[in-house]
mmCIF file of N, CA and C in Angstrom:
data_model
loop_
_atom_site.group_PDB
_atom_site.id
_atom_site.type_symbol
_atom_site.label_atom_id
_atom_site.label_comp_id
_atom_site.label_asym_id
_atom_site.label_seq_id
_atom_site.Cartn_x
_atom_site.Cartn_y
_atom_site.Cartn_z
ATOM 1 N N MET F 108 -37.423 62.247 69.881
ATOM 2 C CA MET F 108 -36.198 61.683 69.125
ATOM 3 C C MET F 108 -35.868 60.287 69.882
ATOM 4 N N THR F 109 -36.416 59.853 71.087
ATOM 5 C CA THR F 109 -36.194 58.721 71.662
ATOM 6 C C THR F 109 -37.098 57.621 71.149
ATOM 7 N N THR F 110 -38.226 58.314 70.811
ATOM 8 C CA THR F 110 -39.330 56.945 70.430
ATOM 9 C C THR F 110 -38.792 56.334 69.214
ATOM 10 N N PRO F 111 -38.499 56.907 68.146
ATOM 11 C CA PRO F 111 -37.949 56.214 66.834
ATOM 12 C C PRO F 111 -36.872 55.218 67.578
ATOM 13 N N MET F 112 -36.213 55.470 68.317
ATOM 14 C CA MET F 112 -34.981 54.595 68.565
ATOM 15 C C MET F 112 -35.500 53.544 69.297
ATOM 16 N N ILE F 113 -36.193 53.603 70.402
ATOM 17 C CA ILE F 113 -36.870 52.677 71.061
ATOM 18 C C ILE F 113 -37.783 51.531 70.186
ATOM 19 N N GLY F 114 -38.299 52.303 69.047
ATOM 20 C CA GLY F 114 -39.280 51.394 68.009
ATOM 21 C C GLY F 114 -38.089 50.579 67.140
ATOM 22 N N LEU F 115 -37.078 51.145 66.776
ATOM 23 C CA LEU F 115 -36.278 50.592 65.999
ATOM 24 C C LEU F 115 -35.267 49.098 66.653
ATOM 25 N N ILE F 116 -34.772 49.519 68.112
ATOM 26 C CA ILE F 116 -34.660 48.246 68.677
ATOM 27 C C ILE F 116 -35.455 47.496 69.027
ATOM 28 N N ALA F 117 -36.737 47.711 69.267
ATOM 29 C CA ALA F 117 -37.768 46.832 69.298
ATOM 30 C C ALA F 117 -37.846 46.067 68.491
ATOM 31 N N LEU F 118 -37.838 46.450 67.173
ATOM 32 C CA LEU F 118 -38.183 45.703 65.926
ATOM 33 C C LEU F 118 -36.762 44.712 65.644
ATOM 34 N N LEU F 119 -35.648 45.473 65.978
ATOM 35 C CA LEU F 119 -34.358 44.736 65.730
ATOM 36 C C LEU F 119 -34.277 43.381 66.744
ATOM 37 N N ILE F 120 -34.916 43.622 68.102
ATOM 38 C CA ILE F 120 -35.203 42.349 68.915
ATOM 39 C C ILE F 120 -36.036 41.427 68.550
ATOM 40 N N ILE F 121 -37.247 41.707 68.191
ATOM 41 C CA ILE F 121 -38.206 41.093 67.764
ATOM 42 C C ILE F 121 -37.612 40.084 66.291
ATOM 43 N N SER F 122 -37.091 40.596 65.453
ATOM 44 C CA SER F 122 -36.610 40.040 64.490
ATOM 45 C C SER F 122 -35.523 38.840 64.864
ATOM 46 N N LEU F 123 -34.575 39.260 65.762
ATOM 47 C CA LEU F 123 -33.596 38.270 66.387
ATOM 48 C C LEU F 123 -34.295 37.189 66.864
ATOM 49 N N VAL F 124 -35.303 37.541 67.564
ATOM 50 C CA VAL F 124 -36.067 36.166 68.165
ATOM 51 C C VAL F 124 -36.800 35.632 67.286
ATOM 52 N N GLY F 125 -37.205 35.997 66.402
ATOM 53 C CA GLY F 125 -38.003 35.380 65.398
ATOM 54 C C GLY F 125 -37.043 34.303 64.419
ATOM 55 N N TRP F 126 -35.791 35.146 64.308
ATOM 56 C CA TRP F 126 -34.722 34.008 63.454
ATOM 57 C C TRP F 126 -34.114 33.161 64.254
ATOM 58 N N ALA F 127 -33.880 33.167 65.622
ATOM 59 C CA ALA F 127 -33.577 32.323 66.637
ATOM 60 C C ALA F 127 -34.551 31.256 66.490
ATOM 61 N N ILE F 128 -35.887 31.428 66.343
ATOM 62 C CA ILE F 128 -36.913 30.431 66.591
ATOM 63 C C ILE F 128 -36.844 29.655 65.587
ATOM 64 N N ALA F 129 -36.888 30.218 64.123
ATOM 65 C CA ALA F 129 -36.521 29.506 62.893
ATOM 66 C C ALA F 129 -35.373 28.592 63.120
ATOM 67 N N GLU F 130 -34.420 29.231 63.336
ATOM 68 C CA GLU F 130 -32.844 28.055 63.237
ATOM 69 C C GLU F 130 -33.281 27.165 64.225
ATOM 70 N N LEU F 131 -33.910 27.340 65.475
ATOM 71 C CA LEU F 131 -34.090 26.088 66.206
ATOM 72 C C LEU F 131 -35.173 25.118 65.806
ATOM 73 N N LYS F 132 -36.217 25.430 64.817
ATOM 74 C CA LYS F 132 -37.303 24.730 64.397
ATOM 75 C C LYS F 132 -36.224 24.122 63.099
ATOM 76 N N ASN F 133 -35.540 24.734 62.721
ATOM 77 C CA ASN F 133 -34.570 24.008 61.237
ATOM 78 C C ASN F 133 -33.870 22.838 61.826
ATOM 79 N N LYS F 134 -33.235 23.170 62.953
ATOM 80 C CA LYS F 134 -32.355 22.068 63.483
ATOM 81 C C LYS F 134 -33.455 20.966 64.155
ATOM 82 N N SER F 135 -34.558 21.164 64.779
ATOM 83 C CA SER F 135 -35.194 20.032 65.629
ATOM 84 C C SER F 135 -35.827 19.224 64.630
ATOM 85 N N ILE F 136 -36.629 19.757 63.327
ATOM 86 C CA ILE F 136 -37.183 19.148 62.463
ATOM 87 C C ILE F 136 -36.743 18.265 61.066
ATOM 88 N N THR F 137 -36.735 17.280 61.067
ATOM 89 C CA THR F 137 -36.136 16.643 59.714
ATOM 90 C C THR F 137 -37.057 16.544 58.777
ATOM 91 N N PHE F 138 -36.637 16.665 57.469
ATOM 92 C CA PHE F 138 -37.711 16.585 56.407
ATOM 93 C C PHE F 138 -37.395 15.661 55.639
ATOM 94 N N THR F 139 -38.237 14.755 55.379
ATOM 95 C CA THR F 139 -38.308 13.485 54.448
ATOM 96 C C THR F 139 -39.174 13.483 53.629
ATOM 97 N N HIS F 140 -39.035 12.916 52.365
ATOM 98 C CA HIS F 140 -39.902 12.760 51.286
ATOM 99 C C HIS F 140 -40.972 11.454 51.573
ATOM 100 N N SER F 141 -42.259 11.526 51.210
ATOM 101 C CA SER F 141 -43.045 10.463 51.224
ATOM 102 C C SER F 141 -42.698 9.635 50.258
ATOM 103 N N GLU F 142 -43.245 8.270 50.097
ATOM 104 C CA GLU F 142 -43.235 7.110 49.344
ATOM 105 C C GLU F 142 -43.946 7.748 47.736
ATOM 106 N N ALA F 143 -44.902 8.462 48.144
ATOM 107 C CA ALA F 143 -45.534 9.061 46.764
ATOM 108 C C ALA F 143 -44.829 10.019 46.202
ATOM 109 N N GLU F 144 -44.105 11.054 46.790
ATOM 110 C CA GLU F 144 -43.254 11.971 46.153
ATOM 111 C C GLU F 144 -41.942 11.273 45.518
ATOM 112 N N VAL F 145 -41.519 10.072 46.084
ATOM 113 C CA VAL F 145 -40.344 9.361 45.780
ATOM 114 C C VAL F 145 -40.827 9.024 44.277
ATOM 115 N N GLU F 146 -42.018 8.407 44.068
ATOM 116 C CA GLU F 146 -42.539 7.733 43.045
ATOM 117 C C GLU F 146 -42.608 8.645 41.948
ATOM 118 N N GLY F 147 -43.387 9.739 42.590
ATOM 119 C CA GLY F 147 -43.599 10.833 41.500
ATOM 120 C C GLY F 147 -42.780 11.527 40.851
ATOM 121 N N GLU F 148 -41.079 11.531 41.451
ATOM 122 C CA GLU F 148 -39.885 12.215 40.903
ATOM 123 C C GLU F 148 -39.329 11.072 40.307
ATOM 124 N N GLU F 149 -39.562 9.987 40.264
ATOM 125 C CA GLU F 149 -38.964 8.863 39.583
ATOM 126 C C GLU F 149 -39.988 8.881 38.093
ATOM 127 N N GLU F 150 -41.372 8.940 38.218
ATOM 128 C CA GLU F 150 -41.937 9.071 37.104
ATOM 129 C C GLU F 150 -41.512 10.244 36.149
ATOM 130 N N MET F 151 -41.379 11.619 36.934
ATOM 131 C CA MET F 151 -40.606 12.293 36.165
ATOM 132 C C MET F 151 -39.568 12.444 35.539
ATOM 133 N N ARG F 152 -38.577 11.613 36.218
ATOM 134 C CA ARG F 152 -37.247 11.424 35.869
ATOM 135 C C ARG F 152 -37.205 10.369 34.328
ATOM 136 N N GLU F 153 -38.338 9.410 34.630
ATOM 137 C CA GLU F 153 -38.314 8.384 33.375
ATOM 138 C C GLU F 153 -38.814 9.020 32.270
ATOM 139 N N ALA F 154 -40.007 10.121 32.568
ATOM 140 C CA ALA F 154 -40.712 11.266 31.342
ATOM 141 C C ALA F 154 -39.313 11.728 30.579
ATOM 142 N N TYR F 155 -38.645 12.480 31.599
ATOM 143 C CA TYR F 155 -37.400 13.346 31.110
ATOM 144 C C TYR F 155 -36.584 12.739 30.204
ATOM 145 N N GLU F 156 -35.903 11.505 30.609
ATOM 146 C CA GLU F 156 -35.281 10.733 29.693
ATOM 147 C C GLU F 156 -36.261 10.039 28.416
ATOM 148 N N ALA F 157 -37.187 10.029 28.492
ATOM 149 C CA ALA F 157 -37.785 9.243 27.358
ATOM 150 C C ALA F 157 -37.946 10.432 26.316
ATOM 151 N N ASN F 158 -37.997 11.763 26.538
ATOM 152 C CA ASN F 158 -37.769 12.936 25.670
ATOM 153 C C ASN F 158 -36.543 13.288 25.017
ATOM 154 N N GLY F 159 -35.671 12.326 25.523
ATOM 155 C CA GLY F 159 -34.248 12.557 25.106
ATOM 156 C C GLY F 159 -33.429 13.741 25.887
ATOM 157 N N ASN F 160 -33.721 13.608 27.240
ATOM 158 C CA ASN F 160 -33.156 14.474 28.066
ATOM 159 C C ASN F 160 -33.211 15.847 27.802
ATOM 160 N N LYS F 161 -34.448 16.533 27.648
ATOM 161 C CA LYS F 161 -34.749 17.944 27.289
ATOM 162 C C LYS F 161 -36.088 18.163 27.909
ATOM 163 N N GLU F 162 -36.039 19.252 27.837
ATOM 164 C CA GLU F 162 -37.696 19.909 28.467
ATOM 165 C C GLU F 162 -38.463 20.183 27.500
ATOM 166 N N LEU F 163 -39.826 19.597 27.498
ATOM 167 C CA LEU F 163 -40.416 20.112 26.246
ATOM 168 C C LEU F 163 -41.098 21.492 26.297
ATOM 169 N N ASN F 164 -41.206 22.294 25.322
ATOM 170 C CA ASN F 164 -41.635 23.620 25.024
ATOM 171 C C ASN F 164 -43.405 23.238 24.826
ATOM 172 N N LEU F 165 -43.699 24.435 25.001
ATOM 173 C CA LEU F 165 -45.095 24.387 24.787
ATOM 174 C C LEU F 165 -45.930 24.236 23.763
ATOM 175 N N LYS F 166 -45.260 23.875 22.935
ATOM 176 C CA LYS F 166 -45.802 23.492 21.358
ATOM 177 C C LYS F 166 -45.916 21.782 21.610
ATOM 178 N N ASP F 167 -44.742 21.087 22.114
ATOM 179 C CA ASP F 167 -44.546 19.891 22.468
ATOM 180 C C ASP F 167 -45.536 19.112 23.339
ATOM 181 N N LEU F 168 -45.539 20.190 24.497
ATOM 182 C CA LEU F 168 -46.753 19.785 25.311
ATOM 183 C C LEU F 168 -48.158 19.870 24.837
ATOM 184 N N LEU F 169 -48.570 20.744 24.198
ATOM 185 C CA LEU F 169 -49.951 20.834 23.370
ATOM 186 C C LEU F 169 -49.828 19.796 22.595
ATOM 187 N N ALA F 170 -49.148 19.435 21.770
ATOM 188 C CA ALA F 170 -49.184 18.156 20.897
ATOM 189 C C ALA F 170 -49.451 16.983 21.524
ATOM 190 N N ARG F 171 -48.833 16.645 22.587
ATOM 191 C CA ARG F 171 -49.014 15.546 23.248
ATOM 192 C C ARG F 171 -50.394 15.469 24.315
ATOM 193 N N ASN F 172 -51.112 16.459 24.351
ATOM 194 C CA ASN F 172 -52.153 16.637 25.462
ATOM 195 C C ASN F 172 -52.998 15.637 25.047
ATOM 196 N N SER F 173 -53.029 14.885 26.472
ATOM 197 C CA SER F 173 -54.248 13.948 26.511
ATOM 198 C C SER F 173 -55.725 14.496 26.953
ATOM 199 N N THR F 174 -55.676 15.652 27.777
ATOM 200 C CA THR F 174 -56.880 16.065 28.172
ATOM 201 C C THR F 174 -57.698 16.920 27.116
ATOM 202 N N LYS F 175 -58.352 16.378 26.009
ATOM 203 C CA LYS F 175 -58.783 17.518 24.896
ATOM 204 C C LYS F 175 -60.613 17.287 25.078
ATOM 205 N N GLY F 176 -60.984 16.923 26.258
ATOM 206 C CA GLY F 176 -62.420 16.952 26.465
ATOM 207 C C GLY F 176 -62.906 15.642 26.351
ATOM 208 N N TYR F 177 -64.114 15.756 25.650
ATOM 209 C CA TYR F 177 -64.824 14.311 25.170
ATOM 210 C C TYR F 177 -64.006 13.499 24.329
ATOM 211 N N LYS F 178 -63.088 14.240 23.533
ATOM 212 C CA LYS F 178 -62.325 13.566 22.418
ATOM 213 C C LYS F 178 -61.215 12.578 23.406
ATOM 214 N N ALA F 179 -60.929 12.879 24.440
ATOM 215 C CA ALA F 179 -60.221 12.121 25.081
ATOM 216 C C ALA F 179 -60.714 10.823 25.632
ATOM 217 N N ILE F 180 -61.843 10.953 25.666
ATOM 218 C CA ILE F 180 -62.700 9.772 26.342
ATOM 219 C C ILE F 180 -62.678 8.562 25.079
#
């Protein structure tokens, strides 16, 4: 009866230590977007606004597809 309790307590301690490490990493590491990511986001926003501020459905995407094999060249 004591073995399952010891295992449960050990699992709880391991999870709390892991959680504390994750919180410390979250506070110490700052995330910033690269210039390429910012440019890509601007391109996506421009394409979104060019389509009347609506997302394209699959039919619209296939109609505007520019990768049709040799026909694209």
